[in-house]
Coordinates of N, CA and C and ligand atoms in Angstrom, one line a residue:
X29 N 0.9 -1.2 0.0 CA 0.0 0.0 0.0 C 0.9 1.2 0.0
X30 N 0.8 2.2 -0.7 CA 1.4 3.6 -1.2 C 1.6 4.2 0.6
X31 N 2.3 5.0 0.4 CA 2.8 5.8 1.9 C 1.9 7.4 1.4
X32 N 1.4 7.7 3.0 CA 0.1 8.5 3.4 C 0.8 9.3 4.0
X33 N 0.8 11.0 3.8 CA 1.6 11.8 4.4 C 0.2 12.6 5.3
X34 N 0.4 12.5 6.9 CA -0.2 13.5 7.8 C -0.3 14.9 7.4
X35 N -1.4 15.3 7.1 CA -1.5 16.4 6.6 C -1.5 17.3 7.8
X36 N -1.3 17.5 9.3 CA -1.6 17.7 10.2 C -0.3 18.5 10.5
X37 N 0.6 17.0 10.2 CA 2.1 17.1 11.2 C 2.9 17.3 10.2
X38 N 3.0 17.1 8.6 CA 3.7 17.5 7.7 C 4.6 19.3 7.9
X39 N 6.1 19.3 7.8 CA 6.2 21.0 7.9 C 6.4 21.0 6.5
X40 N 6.3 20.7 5.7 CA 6.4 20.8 4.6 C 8.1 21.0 4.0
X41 N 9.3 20.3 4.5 CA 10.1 20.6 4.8 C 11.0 20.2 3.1
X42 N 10.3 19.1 2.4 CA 10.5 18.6 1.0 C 11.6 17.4 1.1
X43 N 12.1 16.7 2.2 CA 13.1 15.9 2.9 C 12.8 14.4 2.1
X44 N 11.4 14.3 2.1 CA 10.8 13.3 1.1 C 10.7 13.4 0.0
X45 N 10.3 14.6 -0.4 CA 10.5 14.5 -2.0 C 11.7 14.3 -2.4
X46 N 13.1 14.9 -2.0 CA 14.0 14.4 -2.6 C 14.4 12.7 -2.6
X47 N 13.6 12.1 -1.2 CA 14.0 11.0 -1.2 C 13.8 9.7 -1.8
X48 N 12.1 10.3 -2.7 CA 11.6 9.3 -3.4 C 12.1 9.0 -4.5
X49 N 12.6 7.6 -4.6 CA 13.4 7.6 -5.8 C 12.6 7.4 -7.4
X50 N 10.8 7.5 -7.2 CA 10.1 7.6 -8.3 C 9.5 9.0 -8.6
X51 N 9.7 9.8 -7.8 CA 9.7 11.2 -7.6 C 7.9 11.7 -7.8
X52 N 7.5 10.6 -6.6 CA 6.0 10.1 -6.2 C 5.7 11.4 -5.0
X53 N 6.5 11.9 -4.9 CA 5.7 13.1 -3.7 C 6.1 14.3 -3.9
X54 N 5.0 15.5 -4.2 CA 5.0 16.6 -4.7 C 5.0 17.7 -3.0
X55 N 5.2 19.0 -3.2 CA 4.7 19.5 -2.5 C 3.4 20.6 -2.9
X56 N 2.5 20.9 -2.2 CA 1.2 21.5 -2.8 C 0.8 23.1 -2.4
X57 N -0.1 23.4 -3.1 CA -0.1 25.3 -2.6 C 0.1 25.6 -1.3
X58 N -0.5 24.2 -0.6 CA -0.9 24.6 0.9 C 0.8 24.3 1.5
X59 N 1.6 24.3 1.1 CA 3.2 23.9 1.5 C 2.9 22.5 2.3
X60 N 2.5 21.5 1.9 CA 2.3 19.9 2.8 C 2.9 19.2 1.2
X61 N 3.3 18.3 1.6 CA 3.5 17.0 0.9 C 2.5 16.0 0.6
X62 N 2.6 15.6 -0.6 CA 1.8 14.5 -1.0 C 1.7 13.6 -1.7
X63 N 1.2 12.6 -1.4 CA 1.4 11.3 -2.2 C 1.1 11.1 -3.4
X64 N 1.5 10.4 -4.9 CA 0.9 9.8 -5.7 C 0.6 8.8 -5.7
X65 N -0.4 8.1 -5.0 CA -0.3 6.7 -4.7 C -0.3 5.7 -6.5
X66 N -0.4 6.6 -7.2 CA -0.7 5.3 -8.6 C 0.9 5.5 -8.9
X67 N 2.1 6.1 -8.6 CA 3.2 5.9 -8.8 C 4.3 5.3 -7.5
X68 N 3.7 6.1 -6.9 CA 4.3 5.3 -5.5 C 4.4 3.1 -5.2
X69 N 5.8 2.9 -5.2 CA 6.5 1.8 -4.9 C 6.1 1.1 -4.0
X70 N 5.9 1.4 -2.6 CA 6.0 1.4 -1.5 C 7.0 1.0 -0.8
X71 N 8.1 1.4 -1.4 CA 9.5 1.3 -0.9 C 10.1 1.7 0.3
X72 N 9.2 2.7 1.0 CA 9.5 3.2 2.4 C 10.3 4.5 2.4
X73 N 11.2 4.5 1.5 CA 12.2 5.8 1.5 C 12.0 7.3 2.8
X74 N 10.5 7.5 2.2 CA 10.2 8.8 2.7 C 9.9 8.5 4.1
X75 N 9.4 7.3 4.6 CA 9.5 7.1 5.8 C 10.5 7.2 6.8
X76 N 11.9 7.2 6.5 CA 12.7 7.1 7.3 C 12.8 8.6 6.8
X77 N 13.0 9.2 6.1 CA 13.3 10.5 5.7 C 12.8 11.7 6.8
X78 N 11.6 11.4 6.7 CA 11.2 12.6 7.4 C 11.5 12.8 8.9
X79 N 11.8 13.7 9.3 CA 12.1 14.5 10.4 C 11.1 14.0 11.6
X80 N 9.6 14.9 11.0 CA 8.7 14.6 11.9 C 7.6 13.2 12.2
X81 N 8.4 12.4 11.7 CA 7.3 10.9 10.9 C 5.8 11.3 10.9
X82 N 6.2 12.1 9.9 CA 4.8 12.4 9.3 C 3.8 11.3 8.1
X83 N 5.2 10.4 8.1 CA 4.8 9.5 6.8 C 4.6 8.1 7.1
X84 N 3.5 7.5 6.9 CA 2.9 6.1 7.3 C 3.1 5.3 6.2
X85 N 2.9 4.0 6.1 CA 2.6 3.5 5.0 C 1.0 2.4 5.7
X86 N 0.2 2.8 5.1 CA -1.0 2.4 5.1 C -1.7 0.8 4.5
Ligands
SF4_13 S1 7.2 4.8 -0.3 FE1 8.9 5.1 -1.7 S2 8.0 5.3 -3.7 FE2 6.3 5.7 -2.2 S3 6.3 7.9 -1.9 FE3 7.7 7.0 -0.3 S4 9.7 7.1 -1.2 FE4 8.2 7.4 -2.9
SF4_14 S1 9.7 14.9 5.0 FE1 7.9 14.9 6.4 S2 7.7 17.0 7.1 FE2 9.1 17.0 5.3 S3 7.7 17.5 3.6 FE3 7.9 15.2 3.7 S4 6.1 14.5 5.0 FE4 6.4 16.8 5.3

């Protein structure tokens, strides 16, 4: 299952985006991070990445 970014706890910091190696997570107007889940791997990457484990995999 594709990795789910907290929209809550995200700082919007982009620590994942660089980490995804399918370049599956954008950041959006609202400065949060987000998933593509139809390109997303579920490789985990962004999960260790982020700072605030804002990132689950579902
Ligand atoms: S799990 Fe892997 S492929 Fe999916 S968004 Fe995170 S880094 Fe990208
Ligand atoms: S690494 Fe975490 S805090 Fe930074 S943009 Fe990604 S989800 Fe948000």
């Amino acid at each position: 299952m594709p990795a789910v970014i907290n929209q809550e706890t995200c700082t919007g910091c982009g620590a994942c985006v660089d980490a995804c190696p399918v370049e599956a997570i954008a950041l959006q107007d609202n400065g949060k991070a987000k998933v593509n889940p139809d390109t997303c791997i579920d490789c985990g990457a962004c999960v260790d990445a982020c700072p605030v484990e804002a990132i689950t995999m579902e």
